[in-house]
Coordinates of C-alpha atoms and ligand atoms in Angstrom, one line a residue:
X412 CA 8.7 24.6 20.9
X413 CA 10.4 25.6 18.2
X414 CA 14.1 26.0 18.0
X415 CA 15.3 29.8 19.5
X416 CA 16.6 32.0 17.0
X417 CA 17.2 34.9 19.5
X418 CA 19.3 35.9 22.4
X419 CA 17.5 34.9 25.8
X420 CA 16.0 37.5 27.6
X421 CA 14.1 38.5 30.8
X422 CA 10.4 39.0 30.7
X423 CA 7.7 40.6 33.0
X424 CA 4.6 39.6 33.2
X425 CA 2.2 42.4 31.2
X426 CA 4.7 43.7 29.5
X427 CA 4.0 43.3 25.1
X428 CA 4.8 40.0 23.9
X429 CA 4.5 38.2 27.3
X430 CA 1.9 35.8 26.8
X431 CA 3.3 34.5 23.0
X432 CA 6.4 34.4 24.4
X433 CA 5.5 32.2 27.4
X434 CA 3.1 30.1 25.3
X435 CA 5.9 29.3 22.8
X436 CA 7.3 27.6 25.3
X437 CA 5.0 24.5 24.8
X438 CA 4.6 21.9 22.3
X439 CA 1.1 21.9 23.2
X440 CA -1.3 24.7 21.7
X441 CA -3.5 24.5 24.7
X442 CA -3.4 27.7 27.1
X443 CA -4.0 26.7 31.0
X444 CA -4.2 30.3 31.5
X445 CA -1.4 30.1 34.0
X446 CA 1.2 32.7 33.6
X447 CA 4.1 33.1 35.5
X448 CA 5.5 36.6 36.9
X449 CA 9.1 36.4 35.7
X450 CA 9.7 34.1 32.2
X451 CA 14.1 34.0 32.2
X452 CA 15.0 32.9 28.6
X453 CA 19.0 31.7 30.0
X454 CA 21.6 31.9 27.8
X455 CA 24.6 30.1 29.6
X456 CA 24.6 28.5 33.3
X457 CA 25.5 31.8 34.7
X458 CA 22.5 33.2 33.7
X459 CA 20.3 29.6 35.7
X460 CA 22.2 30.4 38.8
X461 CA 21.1 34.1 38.6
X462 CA 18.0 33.2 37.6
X463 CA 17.5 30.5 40.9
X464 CA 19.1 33.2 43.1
X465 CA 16.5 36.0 42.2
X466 CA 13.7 33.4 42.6
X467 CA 15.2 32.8 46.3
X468 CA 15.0 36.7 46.9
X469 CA 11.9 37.3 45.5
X470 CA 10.2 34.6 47.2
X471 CA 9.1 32.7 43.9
X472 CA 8.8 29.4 43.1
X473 CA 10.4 27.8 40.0
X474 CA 9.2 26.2 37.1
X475 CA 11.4 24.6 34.5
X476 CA 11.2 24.0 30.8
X477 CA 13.9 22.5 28.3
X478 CA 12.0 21.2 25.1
X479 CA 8.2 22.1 26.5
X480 CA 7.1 18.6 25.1
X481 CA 5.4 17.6 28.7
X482 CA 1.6 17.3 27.3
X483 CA 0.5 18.6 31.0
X484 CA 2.4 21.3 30.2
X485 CA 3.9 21.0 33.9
X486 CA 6.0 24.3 33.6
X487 CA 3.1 26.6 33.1
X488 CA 2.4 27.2 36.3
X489 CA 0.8 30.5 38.1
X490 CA 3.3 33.2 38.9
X491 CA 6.8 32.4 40.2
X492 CA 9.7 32.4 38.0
X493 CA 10.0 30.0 34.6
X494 CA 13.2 29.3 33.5
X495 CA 13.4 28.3 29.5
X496 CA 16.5 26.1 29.1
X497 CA 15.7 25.8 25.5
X498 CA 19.1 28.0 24.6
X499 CA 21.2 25.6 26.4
X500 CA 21.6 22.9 23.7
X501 CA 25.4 22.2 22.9
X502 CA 26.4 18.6 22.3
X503 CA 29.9 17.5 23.0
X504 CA 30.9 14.2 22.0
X505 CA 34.1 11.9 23.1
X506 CA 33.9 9.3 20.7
X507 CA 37.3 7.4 22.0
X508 CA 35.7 7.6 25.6
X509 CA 32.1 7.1 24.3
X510 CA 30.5 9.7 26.5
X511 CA 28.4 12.8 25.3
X512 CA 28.1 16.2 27.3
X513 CA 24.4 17.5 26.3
X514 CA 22.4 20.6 27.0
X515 CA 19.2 20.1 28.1
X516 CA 17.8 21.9 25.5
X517 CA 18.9 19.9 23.0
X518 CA 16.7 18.3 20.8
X519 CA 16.7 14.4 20.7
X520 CA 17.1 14.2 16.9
X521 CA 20.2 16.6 17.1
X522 CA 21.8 14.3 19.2
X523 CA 20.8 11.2 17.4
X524 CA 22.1 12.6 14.5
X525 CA 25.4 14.1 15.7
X526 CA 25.6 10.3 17.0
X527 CA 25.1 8.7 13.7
X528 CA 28.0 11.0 12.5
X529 CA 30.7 8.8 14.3
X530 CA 28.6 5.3 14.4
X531 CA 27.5 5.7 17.8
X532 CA 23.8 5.1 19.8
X533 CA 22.3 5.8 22.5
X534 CA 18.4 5.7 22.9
X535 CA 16.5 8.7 22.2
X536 CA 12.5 9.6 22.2
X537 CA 10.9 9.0 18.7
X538 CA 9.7 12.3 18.1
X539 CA 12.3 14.6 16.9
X540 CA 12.0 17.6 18.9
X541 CA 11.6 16.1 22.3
X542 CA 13.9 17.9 24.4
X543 CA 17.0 16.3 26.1
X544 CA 15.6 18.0 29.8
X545 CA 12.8 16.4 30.3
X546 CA 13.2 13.1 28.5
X547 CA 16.2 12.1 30.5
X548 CA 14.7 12.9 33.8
X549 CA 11.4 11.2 33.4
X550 CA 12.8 8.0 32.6
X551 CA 12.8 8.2 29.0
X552 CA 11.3 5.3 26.5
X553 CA 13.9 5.7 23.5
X554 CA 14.4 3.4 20.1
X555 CA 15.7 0.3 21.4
X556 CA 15.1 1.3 24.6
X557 CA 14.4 -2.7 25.4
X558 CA 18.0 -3.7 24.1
X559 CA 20.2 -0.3 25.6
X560 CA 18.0 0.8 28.4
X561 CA 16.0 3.6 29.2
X562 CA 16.9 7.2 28.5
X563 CA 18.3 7.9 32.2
X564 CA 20.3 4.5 32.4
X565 CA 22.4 6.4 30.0
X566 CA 23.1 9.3 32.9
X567 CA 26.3 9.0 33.9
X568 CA 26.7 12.1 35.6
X569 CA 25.0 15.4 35.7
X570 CA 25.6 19.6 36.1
X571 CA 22.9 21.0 38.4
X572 CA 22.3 24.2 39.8
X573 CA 20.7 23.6 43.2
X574 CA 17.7 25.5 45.2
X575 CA 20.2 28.1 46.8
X576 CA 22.0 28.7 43.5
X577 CA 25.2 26.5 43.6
X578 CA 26.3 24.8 41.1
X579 CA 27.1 21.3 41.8
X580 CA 28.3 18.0 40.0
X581 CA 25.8 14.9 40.3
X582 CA 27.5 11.1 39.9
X583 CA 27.0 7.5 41.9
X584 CA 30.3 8.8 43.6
X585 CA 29.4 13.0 44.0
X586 CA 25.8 13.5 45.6
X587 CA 24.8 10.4 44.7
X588 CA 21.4 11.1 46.6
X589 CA 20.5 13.6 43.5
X590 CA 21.9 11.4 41.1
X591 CA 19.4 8.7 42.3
X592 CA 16.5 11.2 42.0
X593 CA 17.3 12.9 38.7
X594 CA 16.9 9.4 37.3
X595 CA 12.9 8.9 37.1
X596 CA 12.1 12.6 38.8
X597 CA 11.0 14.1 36.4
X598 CA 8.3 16.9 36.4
X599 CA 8.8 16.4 40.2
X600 CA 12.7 17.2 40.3
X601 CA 13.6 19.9 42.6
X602 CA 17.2 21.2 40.6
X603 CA 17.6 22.3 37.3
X604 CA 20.0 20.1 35.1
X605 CA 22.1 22.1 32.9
X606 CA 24.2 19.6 31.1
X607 CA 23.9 15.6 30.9
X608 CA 26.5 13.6 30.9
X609 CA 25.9 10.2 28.9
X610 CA 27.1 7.0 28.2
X611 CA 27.0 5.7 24.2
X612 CA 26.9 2.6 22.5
X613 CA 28.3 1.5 19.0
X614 CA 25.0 1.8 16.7
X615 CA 23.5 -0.7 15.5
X616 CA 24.2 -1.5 11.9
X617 CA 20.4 -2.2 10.3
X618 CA 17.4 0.3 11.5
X619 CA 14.3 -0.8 9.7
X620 CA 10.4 -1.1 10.4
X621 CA 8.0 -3.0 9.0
X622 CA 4.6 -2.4 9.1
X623 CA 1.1 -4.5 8.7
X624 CA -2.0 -2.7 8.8
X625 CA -6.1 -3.5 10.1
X626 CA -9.1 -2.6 10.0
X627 CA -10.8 -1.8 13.4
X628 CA -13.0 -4.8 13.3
X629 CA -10.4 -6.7 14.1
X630 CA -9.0 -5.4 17.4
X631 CA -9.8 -8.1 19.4
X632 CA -8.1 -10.6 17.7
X633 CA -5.0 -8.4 16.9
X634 CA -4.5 -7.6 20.7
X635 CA -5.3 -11.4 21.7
X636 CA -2.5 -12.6 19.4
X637 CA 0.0 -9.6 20.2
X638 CA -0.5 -10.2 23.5
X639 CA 0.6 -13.8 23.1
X640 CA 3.6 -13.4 21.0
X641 CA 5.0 -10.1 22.8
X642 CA 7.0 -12.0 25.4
X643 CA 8.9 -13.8 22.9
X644 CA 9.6 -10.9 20.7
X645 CA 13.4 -9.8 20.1
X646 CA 14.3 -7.5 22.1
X647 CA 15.8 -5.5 19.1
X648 CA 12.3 -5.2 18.2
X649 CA 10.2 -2.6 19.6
X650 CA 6.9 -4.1 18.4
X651 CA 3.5 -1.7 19.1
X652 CA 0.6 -1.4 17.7
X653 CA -1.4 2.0 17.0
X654 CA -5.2 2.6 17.4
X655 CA -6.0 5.2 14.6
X656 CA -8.8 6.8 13.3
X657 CA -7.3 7.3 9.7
X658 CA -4.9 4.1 9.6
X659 CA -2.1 4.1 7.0
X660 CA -3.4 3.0 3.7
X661 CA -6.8 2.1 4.8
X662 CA -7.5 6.3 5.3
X663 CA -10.2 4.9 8.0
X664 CA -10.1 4.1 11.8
X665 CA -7.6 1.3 12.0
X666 CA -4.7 -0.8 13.5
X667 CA -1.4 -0.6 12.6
X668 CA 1.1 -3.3 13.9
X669 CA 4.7 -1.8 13.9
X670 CA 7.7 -3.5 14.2
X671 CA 10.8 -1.1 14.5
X672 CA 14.0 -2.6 14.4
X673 CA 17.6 -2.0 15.3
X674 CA 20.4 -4.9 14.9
X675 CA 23.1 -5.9 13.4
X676 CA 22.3 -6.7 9.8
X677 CA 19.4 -6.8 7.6
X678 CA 19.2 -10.4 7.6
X679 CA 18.8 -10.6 11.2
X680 CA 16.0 -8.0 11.4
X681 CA 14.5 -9.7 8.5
X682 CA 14.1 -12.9 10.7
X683 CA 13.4 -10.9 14.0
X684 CA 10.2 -9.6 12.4
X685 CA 8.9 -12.7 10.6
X686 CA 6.6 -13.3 13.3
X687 CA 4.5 -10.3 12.0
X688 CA 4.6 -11.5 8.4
X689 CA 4.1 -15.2 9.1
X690 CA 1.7 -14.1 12.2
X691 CA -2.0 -15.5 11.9
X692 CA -4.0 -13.2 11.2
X693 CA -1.9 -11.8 8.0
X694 CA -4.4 -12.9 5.5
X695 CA -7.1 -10.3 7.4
X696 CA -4.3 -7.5 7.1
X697 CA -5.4 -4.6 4.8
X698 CA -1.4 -4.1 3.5
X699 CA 1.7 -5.7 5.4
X700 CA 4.5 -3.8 3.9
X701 CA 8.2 -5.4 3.7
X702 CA 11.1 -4.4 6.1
X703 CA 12.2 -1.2 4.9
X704 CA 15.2 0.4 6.2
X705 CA 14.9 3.6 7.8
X706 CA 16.7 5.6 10.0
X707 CA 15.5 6.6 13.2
X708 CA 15.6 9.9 12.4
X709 CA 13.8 9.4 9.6
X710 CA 11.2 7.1 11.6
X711 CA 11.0 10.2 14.3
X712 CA 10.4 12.6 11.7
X713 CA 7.6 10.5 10.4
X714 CA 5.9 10.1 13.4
X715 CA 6.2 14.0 14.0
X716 CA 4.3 15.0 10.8
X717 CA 1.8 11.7 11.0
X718 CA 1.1 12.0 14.7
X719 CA 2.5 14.8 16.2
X720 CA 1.8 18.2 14.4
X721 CA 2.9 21.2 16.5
X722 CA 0.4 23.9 17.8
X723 CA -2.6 21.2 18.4
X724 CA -4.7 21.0 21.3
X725 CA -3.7 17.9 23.3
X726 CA -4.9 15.3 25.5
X727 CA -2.3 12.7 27.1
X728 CA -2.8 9.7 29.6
X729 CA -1.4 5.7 30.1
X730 CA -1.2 3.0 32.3
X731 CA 1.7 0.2 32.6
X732 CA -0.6 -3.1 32.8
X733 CA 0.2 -6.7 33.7
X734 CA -3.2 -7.8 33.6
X735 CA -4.8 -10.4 31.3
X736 CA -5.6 -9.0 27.8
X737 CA -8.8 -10.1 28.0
X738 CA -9.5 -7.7 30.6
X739 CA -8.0 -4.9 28.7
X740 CA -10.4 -5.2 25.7
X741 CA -13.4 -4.0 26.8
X742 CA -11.2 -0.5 27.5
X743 CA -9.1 -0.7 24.1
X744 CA -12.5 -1.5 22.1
X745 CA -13.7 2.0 24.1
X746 CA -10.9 3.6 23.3
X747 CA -10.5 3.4 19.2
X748 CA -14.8 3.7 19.3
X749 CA -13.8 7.2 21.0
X750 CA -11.0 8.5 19.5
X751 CA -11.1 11.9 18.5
X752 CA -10.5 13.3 15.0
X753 CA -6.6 12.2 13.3
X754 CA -3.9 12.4 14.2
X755 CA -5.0 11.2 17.7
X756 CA -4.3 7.9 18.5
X757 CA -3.9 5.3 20.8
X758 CA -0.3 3.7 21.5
X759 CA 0.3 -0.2 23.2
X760 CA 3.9 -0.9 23.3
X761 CA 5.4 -4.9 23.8
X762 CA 7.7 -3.6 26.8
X763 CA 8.4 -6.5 28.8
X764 CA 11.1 -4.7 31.1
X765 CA 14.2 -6.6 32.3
X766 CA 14.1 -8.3 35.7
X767 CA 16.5 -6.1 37.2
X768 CA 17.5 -2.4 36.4
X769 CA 19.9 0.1 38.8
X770 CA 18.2 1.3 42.0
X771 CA 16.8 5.1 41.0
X772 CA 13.9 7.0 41.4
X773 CA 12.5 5.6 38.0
X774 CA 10.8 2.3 39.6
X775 CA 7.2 1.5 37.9
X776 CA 6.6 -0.5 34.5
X777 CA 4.9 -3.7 33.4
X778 CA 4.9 -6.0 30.5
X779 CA 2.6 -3.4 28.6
X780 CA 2.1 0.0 28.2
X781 CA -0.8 2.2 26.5
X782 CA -1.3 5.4 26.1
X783 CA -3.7 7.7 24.4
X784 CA -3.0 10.9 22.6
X785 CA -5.8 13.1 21.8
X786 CA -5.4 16.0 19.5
X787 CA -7.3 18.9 18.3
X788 CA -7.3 22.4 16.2
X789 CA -9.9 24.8 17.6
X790 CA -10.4 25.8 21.0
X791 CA -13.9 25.5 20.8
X792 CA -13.6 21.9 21.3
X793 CA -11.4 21.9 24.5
X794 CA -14.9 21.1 26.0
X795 CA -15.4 18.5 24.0
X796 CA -11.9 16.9 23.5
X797 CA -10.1 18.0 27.0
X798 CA -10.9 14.9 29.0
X799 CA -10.7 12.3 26.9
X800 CA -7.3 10.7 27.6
X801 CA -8.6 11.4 31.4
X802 CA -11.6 9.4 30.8
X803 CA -10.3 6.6 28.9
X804 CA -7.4 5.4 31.0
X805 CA -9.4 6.5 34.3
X806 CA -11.8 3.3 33.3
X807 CA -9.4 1.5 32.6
X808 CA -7.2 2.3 35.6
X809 CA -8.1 -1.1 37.6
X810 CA -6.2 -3.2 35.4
X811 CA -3.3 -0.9 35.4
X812 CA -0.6 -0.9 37.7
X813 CA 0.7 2.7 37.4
X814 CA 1.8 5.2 35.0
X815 CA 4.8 6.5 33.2
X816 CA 5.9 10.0 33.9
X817 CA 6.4 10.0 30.2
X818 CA 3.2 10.9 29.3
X819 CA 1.8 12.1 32.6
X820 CA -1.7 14.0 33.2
X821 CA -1.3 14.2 37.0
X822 CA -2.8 17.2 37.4
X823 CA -6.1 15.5 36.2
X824 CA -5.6 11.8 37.2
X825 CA -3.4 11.5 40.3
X826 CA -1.8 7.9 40.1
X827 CA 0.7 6.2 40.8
X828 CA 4.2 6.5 38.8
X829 CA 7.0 5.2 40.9
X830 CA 7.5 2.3 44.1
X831 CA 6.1 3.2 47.3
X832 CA 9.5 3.3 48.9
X833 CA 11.5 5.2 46.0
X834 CA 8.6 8.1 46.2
X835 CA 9.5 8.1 49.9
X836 CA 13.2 8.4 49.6
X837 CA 12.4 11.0 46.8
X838 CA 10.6 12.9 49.3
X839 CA 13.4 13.0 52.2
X840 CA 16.1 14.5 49.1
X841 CA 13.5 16.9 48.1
X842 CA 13.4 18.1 51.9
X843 CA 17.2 18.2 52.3
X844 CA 18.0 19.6 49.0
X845 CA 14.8 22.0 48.7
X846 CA 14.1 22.6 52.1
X847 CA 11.8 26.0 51.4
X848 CA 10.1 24.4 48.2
X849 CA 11.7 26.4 45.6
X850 CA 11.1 24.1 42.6
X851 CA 7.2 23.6 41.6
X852 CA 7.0 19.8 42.3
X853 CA 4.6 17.0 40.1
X854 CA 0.6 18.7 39.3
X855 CA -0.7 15.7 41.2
X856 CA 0.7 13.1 43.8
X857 CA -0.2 9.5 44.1
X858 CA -3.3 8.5 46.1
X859 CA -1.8 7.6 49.7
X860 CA -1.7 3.6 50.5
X861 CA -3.8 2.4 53.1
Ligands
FAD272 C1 5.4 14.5 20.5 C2 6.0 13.8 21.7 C3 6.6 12.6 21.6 C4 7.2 12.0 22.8 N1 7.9 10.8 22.6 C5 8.4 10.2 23.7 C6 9.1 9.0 23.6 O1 9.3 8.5 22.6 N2 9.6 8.5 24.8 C7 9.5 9.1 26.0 O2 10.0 8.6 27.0 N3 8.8 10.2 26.1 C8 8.2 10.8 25.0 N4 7.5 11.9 25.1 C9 7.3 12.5 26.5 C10 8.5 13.4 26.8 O3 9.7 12.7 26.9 C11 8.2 14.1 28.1 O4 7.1 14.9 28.0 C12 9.4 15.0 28.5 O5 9.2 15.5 29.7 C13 9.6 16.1 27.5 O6 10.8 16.7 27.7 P1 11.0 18.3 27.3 O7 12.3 18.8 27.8 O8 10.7 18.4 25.8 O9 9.7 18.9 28.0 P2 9.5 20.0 29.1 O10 8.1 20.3 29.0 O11 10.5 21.1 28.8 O12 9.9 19.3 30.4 C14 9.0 18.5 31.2 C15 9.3 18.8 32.7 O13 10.5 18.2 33.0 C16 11.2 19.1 33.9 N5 12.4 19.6 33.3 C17 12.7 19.7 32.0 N6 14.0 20.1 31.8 C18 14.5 20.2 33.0 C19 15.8 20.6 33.5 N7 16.8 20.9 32.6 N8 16.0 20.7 34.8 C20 15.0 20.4 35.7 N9 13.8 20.0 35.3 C21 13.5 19.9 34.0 C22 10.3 20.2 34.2 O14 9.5 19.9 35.4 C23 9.3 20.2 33.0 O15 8.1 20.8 33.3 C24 7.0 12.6 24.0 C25 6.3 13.8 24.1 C26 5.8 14.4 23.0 C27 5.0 15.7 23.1

């Protein structure tokens, strides 16, 4: 979505303009054909709580979007009333207290850059644009997310405006029972957030990434030996490695084996990445470049114009996975054979979560995640391209224990994306708190256990 220029408005469905205006809404150029009845562009909070309250009279259900990056494209949803957010994007910072007050239609790299402004950190997703909203909620993988957290451990409080239209302050001492949910909800939360409150760190003094690139022959062998390195891995180092039909400096399908890194001095990051320029295999390597600094704005950017264009067609599944890499091969070696044309790709990520984190919703990862990204231009290949990611981490959904919300397709593959229990106790707030269903909920639900 790009950033609004104009004043928020109402829309009715058939009236001229309609359809661009609802389509803009998504990062994704892909049209489900979904429209809803009502499309409120809000302006301020007073304009979500009117919004909520004519939903409530008119008997429609809600969708809700802040930076339209969910791949699904979860908020496109048939009639009922959509509410854009993407207006409500002021950041307030209190350095001396080291909290920030964020809109959820803020954009991550405005907020990582506001941060840098005064030295301060806090984890955001590593493509620029990704909106506040929905990052936060889901969970929210951010840079350094293995050293800070994830994106909704920085929640400290939130404003919400509730099914019946109030508005209402969320914290673990005010409705904590939302405040649990709106940690890990995500697609499936039944409130709309209208301003986070966050906690912030001092930021790191060295950002850097160094990179080592392979052709695809070699995939076997580069998983094999990731796989046995990633536990030991500093946790300052988000080390992942990309499947890629057009791999950097090789301009044919490859591997690139990325090591990001956020510490305290050069030096440090230096050593902290010396396991991917000592590893092996570095004599098979294509190119290993050195560390080079970069800014994680400037690695987000990057990453946005390499593998995220706007206004493609996309594609989007993963699986969090414990089991043995050897398992896994068989589906990763399927997986970069497959790939559809660049910029698609194919991400694993050396996650290794902490043994313990707060009690909220968010509750399913595993050592290692993957996920595929398929992208295309021309709608003429939906056929073609459309069920790709589906495909590819459906046969390999055995070895998997779950998905992230992150980069959901539940409306094609139902799986699993949070503990049994949490999804339970999600379920009773949703009841208490949304008793007549307002809010559109997840496009799929987990298969029921046995
Ligand atoms: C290019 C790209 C890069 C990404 N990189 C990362 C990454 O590094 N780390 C990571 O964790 N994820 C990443 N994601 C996934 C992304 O975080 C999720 O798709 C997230 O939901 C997007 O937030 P959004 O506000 O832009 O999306 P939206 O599509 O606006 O929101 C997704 C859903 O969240 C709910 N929602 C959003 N805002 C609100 C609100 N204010 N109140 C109530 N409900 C709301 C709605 O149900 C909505 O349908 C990436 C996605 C893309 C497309």
């Amino acid at each position: 979505m790009k950033r609004p220029t104009t004043k928020g408005r109402v829309w009715q469905r058939g009236e001229p303009g309609f359809d661009a205006a609802v389509l803009a809404t998504s990062f994704s150029g892909r049209d489900p054909g979904h429209r809803p009845k009502l499309m409120v562009q809000a302006n301020d909070v007073f304009e979500v709580i009117a919004a909520v309250k004519r939903a409530r009279r008119e008997g429609l259900k809600i969708s809700v979007c802040s930076g339209g990056h969910s791949w699904a494209q979860n908020h496109l949803r048939p009639d009922g009333l959509l509410l854009d957010l993407s207006r409500l994007r002021g950041i307030e910072i209190d350095a001396g207290q080291r909290i920030a007050r964020v809109g959820p239609g803020g954009w991550c790299v405005d907020l990582d850059n506001a941060l840098k402004r005064q030295g301060l950190f806090m984890p955001v997703a590593h493509a620029p644009d990704v909106g506040l909203g929905g990052f936060l909620l889901q969970g929210g993988f951010g840079w350094s997310s293995r050293v800070y957290g994830l994106g909704c451990e920085q929640v400290i409080g939130l404003d919400l405006v509730l099914a019946d239209g109030s508005l209402v302050h969320a914290s673990a001492e005010e409705n904590a029972d939302l405040y649990w949910a709106a940690r890990g909800a995500g697609p499936g939360f039944f409130a709309v957030v209208v301003r986070f409150h966050l906690r912030l760190h001092p930021r790191p003094r060295f950002t850097g990434m160094l990179a080592q690139v392979f052709a695809m022959r070699h995939l076997e062998e580069v998983f094999t030996w990731a796989d046995a390195v990633g536990a030991e891995v500093a946790r300052e180092v988000e080390f992942q490695i990309l499947l890629t039909p057009k791999a950097m400096g090789l301009f044919a399908p490859g591997i690139e084996v990325l090591a990001p890194v956020m510490t305290d001095s050069r030096a440090r990051a230096s050593a902290m990445v010396d396991f991917v320029r000592r590893s092996p295999l570095r004599r098979k390597a294509h190119l290993t470049t050195p560390l080079l600094p970069l800014s994680t704005a400037m690695m987000s950017w990057g990453a946005s114009i390499t593998h995220f264009p706007p206004r493609m067609r996309w594609c989007a599944d993963n699986l969090w996975t414990d089991a043995p890499v050897a398992d896994l091969l068989p589906g990763l070696r399927a997986v970069a054979d497959s790939l559809p044309p660049a910029p698609s790709h194919a991400l694993w990520l050396n996650w290794h979560p902490p043994a313990q984190r707060p009690d909220m919703a968010f509750s399913l990862e595993a050592k290692r995640y993957f996920a595929v990204y398929g992208e295309w231009r021309q709608a003429e290949d939906d056929a073609r391209y459309g069920n790709w990611a589906t495909e590819r981490m459906q046969a390999m959904a055995a070895h998997g224990k779950g998905i992230q919300l992150a980069d959901e397709n539940l409306g094609r593959r139902p799986a699993r994306f949070m503990a049994e229990a949490n999804l339970a106790r999600l379920d009773r707030i949703r009841a208490e708190r949304d008793p007549e269903g307002r809010f559109h909920s997840w496009m799929g639900r987990p298969p029921a256990v046995d």
